[in-house]
């Protein structure tokens, strides 16, 4: 009987260790996913901010063109103010594209393997 008791205790200990290891791995994976989600959300917040700036710049461009429209003989698209707004739009669009790419890269990341202690 003592031998059977030792076997049962060994099996219980082994099962407990396996359960604990699986719990640790699950927690580690969940923590990594939470970190990944946090980074994605921050990038999306930054992207929304850029899209607001793009909309604002579009509005400024429209307003400028509307104000200059009555001026005869002027090439509106060649004016320095319009070129400056187009440059600003290009910068914002490039920033938005970069953020969208970064979001896709984060989404595609594989979880890092857990380090053994």
mmCIF file of N, CA and C in Angstrom:
data_model
loop_
_atom_site.group_PDB
_atom_site.id
_atom_site.type_symbol
_atom_site.label_atom_id
_atom_site.label_comp_id
_atom_site.label_asym_id
_atom_site.label_seq_id
_atom_site.Cartn_x
_atom_site.Cartn_y
_atom_site.Cartn_z
ATOM 1 N N UNK A 1 0.803 -1.204 0.000
ATOM 2 C CA UNK A 1 0.000 0.000 0.000
ATOM 3 C C UNK A 1 0.847 1.269 0.000
ATOM 4 N N UNK A 2 1.962 1.360 0.735
ATOM 5 C CA UNK A 2 2.756 2.579 0.705
ATOM 6 C C UNK A 2 3.266 2.883 -0.709
ATOM 7 N N UNK A 3 3.578 1.823 -1.465
ATOM 8 C CA UNK A 3 4.042 2.014 -2.828
ATOM 9 C C UNK A 3 2.945 2.629 -3.693
ATOM 10 N N UNK A 4 1.715 2.174 -3.517
ATOM 11 C CA UNK A 4 0.572 2.698 -4.266
ATOM 12 C C UNK A 4 0.323 4.167 -3.897
ATOM 13 N N UNK A 5 0.497 4.481 -2.622
ATOM 14 C CA UNK A 5 0.296 5.860 -2.173
ATOM 15 C C UNK A 5 1.344 6.784 -2.804
ATOM 16 N N UNK A 6 2.606 6.335 -2.858
ATOM 17 C CA UNK A 6 3.666 7.123 -3.486
ATOM 18 C C UNK A 6 3.390 7.333 -4.972
ATOM 19 N N UNK A 7 2.857 6.306 -5.642
ATOM 20 C CA UNK A 7 2.521 6.410 -7.058
ATOM 21 C C UNK A 7 1.409 7.416 -7.262
ATOM 22 N N UNK A 8 0.403 7.380 -6.407
ATOM 23 C CA UNK A 8 -0.708 8.331 -6.511
ATOM 24 C C UNK A 8 -0.224 9.755 -6.245
ATOM 25 N N UNK A 9 0.636 9.925 -5.254
ATOM 26 C CA UNK A 9 1.173 11.244 -4.954
ATOM 27 C C UNK A 9 2.030 11.749 -6.111
ATOM 28 N N UNK A 10 2.799 10.873 -6.701
ATOM 29 C CA UNK A 10 3.636 11.241 -7.849
ATOM 30 C C UNK A 10 2.781 11.646 -9.032
ATOM 31 N N UNK A 11 1.718 10.885 -9.280
ATOM 32 C CA UNK A 11 0.805 11.207 -10.376
ATOM 33 C C UNK A 11 0.106 12.532 -10.115
ATOM 34 N N UNK A 12 -0.333 12.751 -8.886
ATOM 35 C CA UNK A 12 -0.996 14.006 -8.522
ATOM 36 C C UNK A 12 -0.050 15.185 -8.709
ATOM 37 N N UNK A 13 1.186 15.013 -8.257
ATOM 38 C CA UNK A 13 2.184 16.076 -8.373
ATOM 39 C C UNK A 13 2.471 16.371 -9.851
ATOM 40 N N UNK A 14 2.602 15.328 -10.653
ATOM 41 C CA UNK A 14 2.870 15.489 -12.078
ATOM 42 C C UNK A 14 1.704 16.200 -12.771
ATOM 43 N N UNK A 15 0.484 15.806 -12.431
ATOM 44 C CA UNK A 15 -0.706 16.424 -13.018
ATOM 45 C C UNK A 15 -0.800 17.892 -12.602
ATOM 46 N N UNK A 16 -0.518 18.174 -11.350
ATOM 47 C CA UNK A 16 -0.549 19.541 -10.848
ATOM 48 C C UNK A 16 0.492 20.401 -11.559
ATOM 49 N N UNK A 17 1.681 19.862 -11.765
ATOM 50 C CA UNK A 17 2.735 20.605 -12.454
ATOM 51 C C UNK A 17 2.361 20.884 -13.906
ATOM 52 N N UNK A 18 1.767 19.900 -14.571
ATOM 53 C CA UNK A 18 1.327 20.101 -15.953
ATOM 54 C C UNK A 18 0.245 21.173 -16.029
ATOM 55 N N UNK A 19 -0.691 21.115 -15.103
ATOM 56 C CA UNK A 19 -1.771 22.099 -15.065
ATOM 57 C C UNK A 19 -1.201 23.492 -14.820
ATOM 58 N N UNK A 20 -0.274 23.586 -13.876
ATOM 59 C CA UNK A 20 0.344 24.875 -13.579
ATOM 60 C C UNK A 20 1.096 25.410 -14.797
ATOM 61 N N UNK A 21 1.833 24.553 -15.505
ATOM 62 C CA UNK A 21 2.584 24.963 -16.691
ATOM 63 C C UNK A 21 1.634 25.470 -17.790
ATOM 64 N N UNK A 22 0.538 24.768 -18.007
ATOM 65 C CA UNK A 22 -0.439 25.202 -19.003
ATOM 66 C C UNK A 22 -1.063 26.542 -18.600
ATOM 67 N N UNK A 23 -1.321 26.719 -17.327
ATOM 68 C CA UNK A 23 -1.880 27.978 -16.832
ATOM 69 C C UNK A 23 -0.901 29.123 -17.071
ATOM 70 N N UNK A 24 0.367 28.900 -16.787
ATOM 71 C CA UNK A 24 1.393 29.918 -17.012
ATOM 72 C C UNK A 24 1.495 30.283 -18.492
ATOM 73 N N UNK A 25 1.484 29.272 -19.346
ATOM 74 C CA UNK A 25 1.577 29.519 -20.785
ATOM 75 C C UNK A 25 0.358 30.303 -21.279
ATOM 76 N N UNK A 26 -0.812 29.953 -20.786
ATOM 77 C CA UNK A 26 -2.032 30.652 -21.179
ATOM 78 C C UNK A 26 -1.981 32.108 -20.724
ATOM 79 N N UNK A 27 -1.555 32.327 -19.495
ATOM 80 C CA UNK A 27 -1.443 33.690 -18.977
ATOM 81 C C UNK A 27 -0.434 34.495 -19.787
ATOM 82 N N UNK A 28 0.701 33.877 -20.100
ATOM 83 C CA UNK A 28 1.741 34.548 -20.882
ATOM 84 C C UNK A 28 1.194 34.923 -22.258
ATOM 85 N N UNK A 29 0.496 34.016 -22.897
ATOM 86 C CA UNK A 29 -0.085 34.272 -24.212
ATOM 87 C C UNK A 29 -1.124 35.386 -24.145
ATOM 88 N N UNK A 30 -1.963 35.363 -23.124
ATOM 89 C CA UNK A 30 -2.992 36.398 -22.959
ATOM 90 C C UNK A 30 -2.347 37.762 -22.731
ATOM 91 N N UNK A 31 -1.283 37.802 -21.961
ATOM 92 C CA UNK A 31 -0.584 39.065 -21.701
ATOM 93 C C UNK A 31 0.020 39.622 -22.988
ATOM 94 N N UNK A 32 0.593 38.741 -23.803
ATOM 95 C CA UNK A 32 1.162 39.190 -25.075
ATOM 96 C C UNK A 32 0.072 39.710 -26.008
ATOM 97 N N UNK A 33 -1.046 39.024 -26.051
ATOM 98 C CA UNK A 33 -2.140 39.458 -26.912
ATOM 99 C C UNK A 33 -2.687 40.803 -26.447
ATOM 100 N N UNK A 34 -2.753 41.001 -25.144
ATOM 101 C CA UNK A 34 -3.225 42.277 -24.603
ATOM 102 C C UNK A 34 -2.267 43.405 -24.988
ATOM 103 N N UNK A 35 -0.980 43.135 -24.917
ATOM 104 C CA UNK A 35 0.017 44.137 -25.316
ATOM 105 C C UNK A 35 -0.084 44.467 -26.798
ATOM 106 N N UNK A 36 -0.280 43.439 -27.600
ATOM 107 C CA UNK A 36 -0.440 43.623 -29.041
ATOM 108 C C UNK A 36 -1.697 44.454 -29.329
ATOM 109 N N UNK A 37 -2.776 44.135 -28.658
ATOM 110 C CA UNK A 37 -4.037 44.866 -28.839
ATOM 111 C C UNK A 37 -3.860 46.332 -28.441
ATOM 112 N N UNK A 38 -3.154 46.579 -27.349
ATOM 113 C CA UNK A 38 -2.918 47.942 -26.882
ATOM 114 C C UNK A 38 -2.146 48.745 -27.927
ATOM 115 N N UNK A 39 -1.122 48.127 -28.518
ATOM 116 C CA UNK A 39 -0.341 48.814 -29.542
ATOM 117 C C UNK A 39 -1.188 49.117 -30.773
ATOM 118 N N UNK A 40 -2.042 48.181 -31.166
ATOM 119 C CA UNK A 40 -2.919 48.396 -32.319
ATOM 120 C C UNK A 40 -3.888 49.540 -32.039
ATOM 121 N N UNK A 41 -4.480 49.539 -30.857
ATOM 122 C CA UNK A 41 -5.439 50.594 -30.505
ATOM 123 C C UNK A 41 -4.760 51.958 -30.525
ATOM 124 N N UNK A 42 -3.545 52.051 -29.993
ATOM 125 C CA UNK A 42 -2.834 53.334 -29.999
ATOM 126 C C UNK A 42 -2.561 53.798 -31.421
ATOM 127 N N UNK A 43 -2.156 52.869 -32.287
ATOM 128 C CA UNK A 43 -1.904 53.226 -33.688
ATOM 129 C C UNK A 43 -3.197 53.694 -34.364
ATOM 130 N N UNK A 44 -4.312 53.044 -34.044
ATOM 131 C CA UNK A 44 -5.590 53.445 -34.637
ATOM 132 C C UNK A 44 -6.024 54.823 -34.133
ATOM 133 N N UNK A 45 -5.733 55.132 -32.890
ATOM 134 C CA UNK A 45 -6.021 56.471 -32.352
ATOM 135 C C UNK A 45 -5.188 57.510 -33.107
ATOM 136 N N UNK A 46 -3.901 57.203 -33.307
ATOM 137 C CA UNK A 46 -3.025 58.110 -34.056
ATOM 138 C C UNK A 46 -3.518 58.274 -35.495
ATOM 139 N N UNK A 47 -3.978 57.178 -36.086
ATOM 140 C CA UNK A 47 -4.485 57.213 -37.460
ATOM 141 C C UNK A 47 -5.744 58.078 -37.555
ATOM 142 N N UNK A 48 -6.629 57.948 -36.582
ATOM 143 C CA UNK A 48 -7.846 58.768 -36.571
ATOM 144 C C UNK A 48 -7.486 60.252 -36.465
ATOM 145 N N UNK A 49 -6.479 60.559 -35.675
ATOM 146 C CA UNK A 49 -6.022 61.945 -35.536
ATOM 147 C C UNK A 49 -5.500 62.473 -36.874
ATOM 148 N N UNK A 50 -4.757 61.654 -37.579
ATOM 149 C CA UNK A 50 -4.235 62.071 -38.884
ATOM 150 C C UNK A 50 -5.381 62.282 -39.874
ATOM 151 N N UNK A 51 -6.370 61.392 -39.832
ATOM 152 C CA UNK A 51 -7.516 61.548 -40.740
ATOM 153 C C UNK A 51 -8.288 62.850 -40.448
ATOM 154 N N UNK A 52 -8.355 63.241 -39.193
ATOM 155 C CA UNK A 52 -8.988 64.528 -38.854
ATOM 156 C C UNK A 52 -8.178 65.693 -39.431
ATOM 157 N N UNK A 53 -6.853 65.579 -39.357
ATOM 158 C CA UNK A 53 -5.994 66.631 -39.913
ATOM 159 C C UNK A 53 -6.136 66.693 -41.437
ATOM 160 N N UNK A 54 -6.284 65.525 -42.071
ATOM 161 C CA UNK A 54 -6.492 65.501 -43.524
ATOM 162 C C UNK A 54 -7.797 66.209 -43.873
ATOM 163 N N UNK A 55 -8.851 65.908 -43.131
ATOM 164 C CA UNK A 55 -10.146 66.555 -43.380
ATOM 165 C C UNK A 55 -10.055 68.060 -43.181
ATOM 166 N N UNK A 56 -9.358 68.462 -42.153
ATOM 167 C CA UNK A 56 -9.190 69.892 -41.872
ATOM 168 C C UNK A 56 -8.407 70.570 -42.996
ATOM 169 N N UNK A 57 -7.378 69.908 -43.485
ATOM 170 C CA UNK A 57 -6.570 70.468 -44.566
ATOM 171 C C UNK A 57 -7.387 70.541 -45.857
ATOM 172 N N UNK A 58 -8.224 69.527 -46.092
ATOM 173 C CA UNK A 58 -9.129 69.584 -47.250
ATOM 174 C C UNK A 58 -10.054 70.795 -47.145
ATOM 175 N N UNK A 59 -10.571 71.019 -45.971
ATOM 176 C CA UNK A 59 -11.466 72.162 -45.758
ATOM 177 C C UNK A 59 -10.717 73.478 -45.996
ATOM 178 N N UNK A 60 -9.483 73.576 -45.495
ATOM 179 C CA UNK A 60 -8.681 74.782 -45.709
ATOM 180 C C UNK A 60 -8.422 75.004 -47.196
ATOM 181 N N UNK A 61 -8.129 73.921 -47.898
ATOM 182 C CA UNK A 61 -7.875 74.010 -49.332
ATOM 183 C C UNK A 61 -9.127 74.478 -50.072
ATOM 184 N N UNK A 62 -10.251 73.892 -49.746
ATOM 185 C CA UNK A 62 -11.510 74.305 -50.368
ATOM 186 C C UNK A 62 -11.840 75.756 -50.095
ATOM 187 N N UNK A 63 -11.627 76.176 -48.870
ATOM 188 C CA UNK A 63 -11.908 77.560 -48.500
ATOM 189 C C UNK A 63 -10.990 78.518 -49.265
ATOM 190 N N UNK A 64 -9.721 78.165 -49.363
ATOM 191 C CA UNK A 64 -8.767 79.007 -50.076
ATOM 192 C C UNK A 64 -9.140 79.115 -51.551
ATOM 193 N N UNK A 65 -9.480 78.014 -52.166
ATOM 194 C CA UNK A 65 -9.867 78.034 -53.578
ATOM 195 C C UNK A 65 -11.141 78.851 -53.765
ATOM 196 N N UNK A 66 -12.077 78.693 -52.868
ATOM 197 C CA UNK A 66 -13.321 79.465 -52.968
ATOM 198 C C UNK A 66 -13.054 80.968 -52.839
ATOM 199 N N UNK A 67 -12.154 81.336 -51.954
ATOM 200 C CA UNK A 67 -11.834 82.753 -51.761
ATOM 201 C C UNK A 67 -11.112 83.334 -52.980
ATOM 202 N N UNK A 68 -10.274 82.551 -53.604
ATOM 203 C CA UNK A 68 -9.460 83.035 -54.725
ATOM 204 C C UNK A 68 -10.161 82.879 -56.082
ATOM 205 N N UNK A 69 -11.263 82.172 -56.109
ATOM 206 C CA UNK A 69 -11.982 81.878 -57.349
ATOM 207 C C UNK A 69 -12.349 83.144 -58.130
ATOM 208 N N UNK A 70 -12.835 84.168 -57.485
ATOM 209 C CA UNK A 70 -13.246 85.355 -58.249
ATOM 210 C C UNK A 70 -12.087 86.128 -58.886
ATOM 211 N N UNK A 71 -10.855 85.868 -58.464
ATOM 212 C CA UNK A 71 -9.710 86.613 -58.990
ATOM 213 C C UNK A 71 -9.441 86.186 -60.438
ATOM 214 N N UNK A 72 -9.568 87.113 -61.390
ATOM 215 C CA UNK A 72 -9.373 86.753 -62.798
ATOM 216 C C UNK A 72 -7.897 86.504 -63.134
ATOM 217 N N UNK A 73 -7.688 85.566 -64.028
ATOM 218 C CA UNK A 73 -6.343 85.324 -64.551
ATOM 219 C C UNK A 73 -5.385 84.662 -63.585
ATOM 220 N N UNK A 74 -5.855 84.194 -62.457
ATOM 221 C CA UNK A 74 -4.975 83.546 -61.479
ATOM 222 C C UNK A 74 -5.033 82.037 -61.658
ATOM 223 N N UNK A 75 -3.874 81.396 -61.634
ATOM 224 C CA UNK A 75 -3.816 79.937 -61.641
ATOM 225 C C UNK A 75 -3.805 79.500 -60.184
ATOM 226 N N UNK A 76 -4.961 79.120 -59.697
ATOM 227 C CA UNK A 76 -5.100 78.789 -58.277
ATOM 228 C C UNK A 76 -4.174 77.665 -57.840
ATOM 229 N N UNK A 77 -4.050 76.654 -58.686
ATOM 230 C CA UNK A 77 -3.235 75.497 -58.296
ATOM 231 C C UNK A 77 -1.743 75.819 -58.239
ATOM 232 N N UNK A 78 -1.338 76.891 -58.892
ATOM 233 C CA UNK A 78 0.076 77.269 -58.892
ATOM 234 C C UNK A 78 0.442 78.187 -57.733
ATOM 235 N N UNK A 79 -0.526 78.644 -56.975
ATOM 236 C CA UNK A 79 -0.219 79.573 -55.887
ATOM 237 C C UNK A 79 0.539 78.862 -54.765
ATOM 238 N N UNK A 80 1.345 79.618 -54.063
ATOM 239 C CA UNK A 80 2.183 79.075 -52.989
ATOM 240 C C UNK A 80 1.340 78.476 -51.865
ATOM 241 N N UNK A 81 0.223 79.124 -51.527
ATOM 242 C CA UNK A 81 -0.626 78.631 -50.437
ATOM 243 C C UNK A 81 -1.246 77.272 -50.789
ATOM 244 N N UNK A 82 -1.675 77.130 -52.035
ATOM 245 C CA UNK A 82 -2.278 75.861 -52.468
ATOM 246 C C UNK A 82 -1.211 74.771 -52.492
ATOM 247 N N UNK A 83 -0.035 75.090 -53.009
ATOM 248 C CA UNK A 83 1.060 74.109 -53.032
ATOM 249 C C UNK A 83 1.420 73.674 -51.615
ATOM 250 N N UNK A 84 1.418 74.620 -50.689
ATOM 251 C CA UNK A 84 1.736 74.310 -49.292
ATOM 252 C C UNK A 84 0.693 73.348 -48.708
ATOM 253 N N UNK A 85 -0.575 73.588 -49.023
ATOM 254 C CA UNK A 85 -1.628 72.696 -48.530
ATOM 255 C C UNK A 85 -1.530 71.311 -49.176
ATOM 256 N N UNK A 86 -1.189 71.271 -50.461
ATOM 257 C CA UNK A 86 -1.000 69.970 -51.123
ATOM 258 C C UNK A 86 0.171 69.204 -50.498
ATOM 259 N N UNK A 87 1.251 69.931 -50.199
ATOM 260 C CA UNK A 87 2.404 69.290 -49.545
ATOM 261 C C UNK A 87 2.002 68.729 -48.181
ATOM 262 N N UNK A 88 1.231 69.508 -47.443
ATOM 263 C CA UNK A 88 0.750 69.065 -46.122
ATOM 264 C C UNK A 88 -0.114 67.816 -46.272
ATOM 265 N N UNK A 89 -0.996 67.812 -47.275
ATOM 266 C CA UNK A 89 -1.837 66.635 -47.520
ATOM 267 C C UNK A 89 -0.996 65.407 -47.855
ATOM 268 N N UNK A 90 0.029 65.598 -48.681
ATOM 269 C CA UNK A 90 0.913 64.480 -49.035
ATOM 270 C C UNK A 90 1.600 63.901 -47.802
ATOM 271 N N UNK A 91 2.093 64.788 -46.929
ATOM 272 C CA UNK A 91 2.749 64.343 -45.694
ATOM 273 C C UNK A 91 1.781 63.551 -44.813
ATOM 274 N N UNK A 92 0.578 64.081 -44.657
ATOM 275 C CA UNK A 92 -0.421 63.422 -43.811
ATOM 276 C C UNK A 92 -0.825 62.062 -44.384
ATOM 277 N N UNK A 93 -1.008 62.008 -45.696
ATOM 278 C CA UNK A 93 -1.377 60.737 -46.331
ATOM 279 C C UNK A 93 -0.258 59.708 -46.196
ATOM 280 N N UNK A 94 0.991 60.152 -46.320
ATOM 281 C CA UNK A 94 2.117 59.235 -46.136
ATOM 282 C C UNK A 94 2.180 58.727 -44.692
ATOM 283 N N UNK A 95 1.927 59.614 -43.748
ATOM 284 C CA UNK A 95 1.909 59.217 -42.335
ATOM 285 C C UNK A 95 0.792 58.208 -42.071
ATOM 286 N N UNK A 96 -0.366 58.447 -42.670
ATOM 287 C CA UNK A 96 -1.499 57.532 -42.503
ATOM 288 C C UNK A 96 -1.172 56.164 -43.095
ATOM 289 N N UNK A 97 -0.565 56.151 -44.268
ATOM 290 C CA UNK A 97 -0.196 54.886 -44.907
ATOM 291 C C UNK A 97 0.819 54.133 -44.057
ATOM 292 N N UNK A 98 1.767 54.837 -43.483
ATOM 293 C CA UNK A 98 2.773 54.210 -42.622
ATOM 294 C C UNK A 98 2.113 53.587 -41.385
ATOM 295 N N UNK A 99 1.196 54.326 -40.771
ATOM 296 C CA UNK A 99 0.496 53.798 -39.595
ATOM 297 C C UNK A 99 -0.345 52.573 -39.954
ATOM 298 N N UNK A 100 -1.015 52.604 -41.100
ATOM 299 C CA UNK A 100 -1.804 51.451 -41.528
ATOM 300 C C UNK A 100 -0.909 50.234 -41.732
ATOM 301 N N UNK A 101 0.270 50.459 -42.295
ATOM 302 C CA UNK A 101 1.227 49.360 -42.476
ATOM 303 C C UNK A 101 1.697 48.823 -41.115
ATOM 304 N N UNK A 102 1.997 49.718 -40.192
ATOM 305 C CA UNK A 102 2.438 49.301 -38.860
ATOM 306 C C UNK A 102 1.356 48.476 -38.159
ATOM 307 N N UNK A 103 0.102 48.862 -38.330
ATOM 308 C CA UNK A 103 -1.002 48.103 -37.733
ATOM 309 C C UNK A 103 -1.035 46.696 -38.307
ATOM 310 N N UNK A 104 -0.866 46.574 -39.619
ATOM 311 C CA UNK A 104 -0.876 45.251 -40.255
ATOM 312 C C UNK A 104 0.304 44.401 -39.775
ATOM 313 N N UNK A 105 1.456 45.033 -39.596
ATOM 314 C CA UNK A 105 2.631 44.311 -39.105
ATOM 315 C C UNK A 105 2.383 43.793 -37.688
ATOM 316 N N UNK A 106 1.809 44.626 -36.837
ATOM 317 C CA UNK A 106 1.507 44.220 -35.464
ATOM 318 C C UNK A 106 0.510 43.068 -35.463
ATOM 319 N N UNK A 107 -0.512 43.160 -36.302
ATOM 320 C CA UNK A 107 -1.512 42.093 -36.377
ATOM 321 C C UNK A 107 -0.892 40.771 -36.813
ATOM 322 N N UNK A 108 0.126 40.842 -37.670
ATOM 323 C CA UNK A 108 0.750 39.636 -38.211
ATOM 324 C C UNK A 108 1.808 39.040 -37.283
ATOM 325 N N UNK A 109 2.160 39.752 -36.225
ATOM 326 C CA UNK A 109 3.198 39.261 -35.311
ATOM 327 C C UNK A 109 2.776 37.954 -34.660
ATOM 328 N N UNK A 110 3.723 37.054 -34.586
ATOM 329 C CA UNK A 110 3.512 35.798 -33.869
ATOM 330 C C UNK A 110 3.874 36.039 -32.411
ATOM 331 N N UNK A 111 3.181 35.366 -31.503
ATOM 332 C CA UNK A 111 3.550 35.538 -30.097
ATOM 333 C C UNK A 111 4.964 35.022 -29.849
ATOM 334 N N UNK A 112 5.663 35.743 -29.005
ATOM 335 C CA UNK A 112 7.026 35.341 -28.664
ATOM 336 C C UNK A 112 6.977 34.094 -27.797
ATOM 337 N N UNK A 113 7.913 33.185 -28.016
ATOM 338 C CA UNK A 113 7.931 32.006 -27.163
ATOM 339 C C UNK A 113 8.258 32.394 -25.732
ATOM 340 N N UNK A 114 7.630 31.676 -24.808
ATOM 341 C CA UNK A 114 7.825 31.980 -23.400
ATOM 342 C C UNK A 114 9.204 31.517 -22.960
ATOM 343 N N UNK A 115 9.874 32.358 -22.171
ATOM 344 C CA UNK A 115 11.182 31.993 -21.646
ATOM 345 C C UNK A 115 11.031 31.014 -20.500
ATOM 346 N N UNK A 116 11.923 30.071 -20.446
ATOM 347 C CA UNK A 116 11.931 29.112 -19.333
ATOM 348 C C UNK A 116 12.619 29.735 -18.142
ATOM 349 N N UNK A 117 12.053 29.498 -17.002
ATOM 350 C CA UNK A 117 12.640 30.056 -15.767
ATOM 351 C C UNK A 117 13.492 29.033 -15.094
#
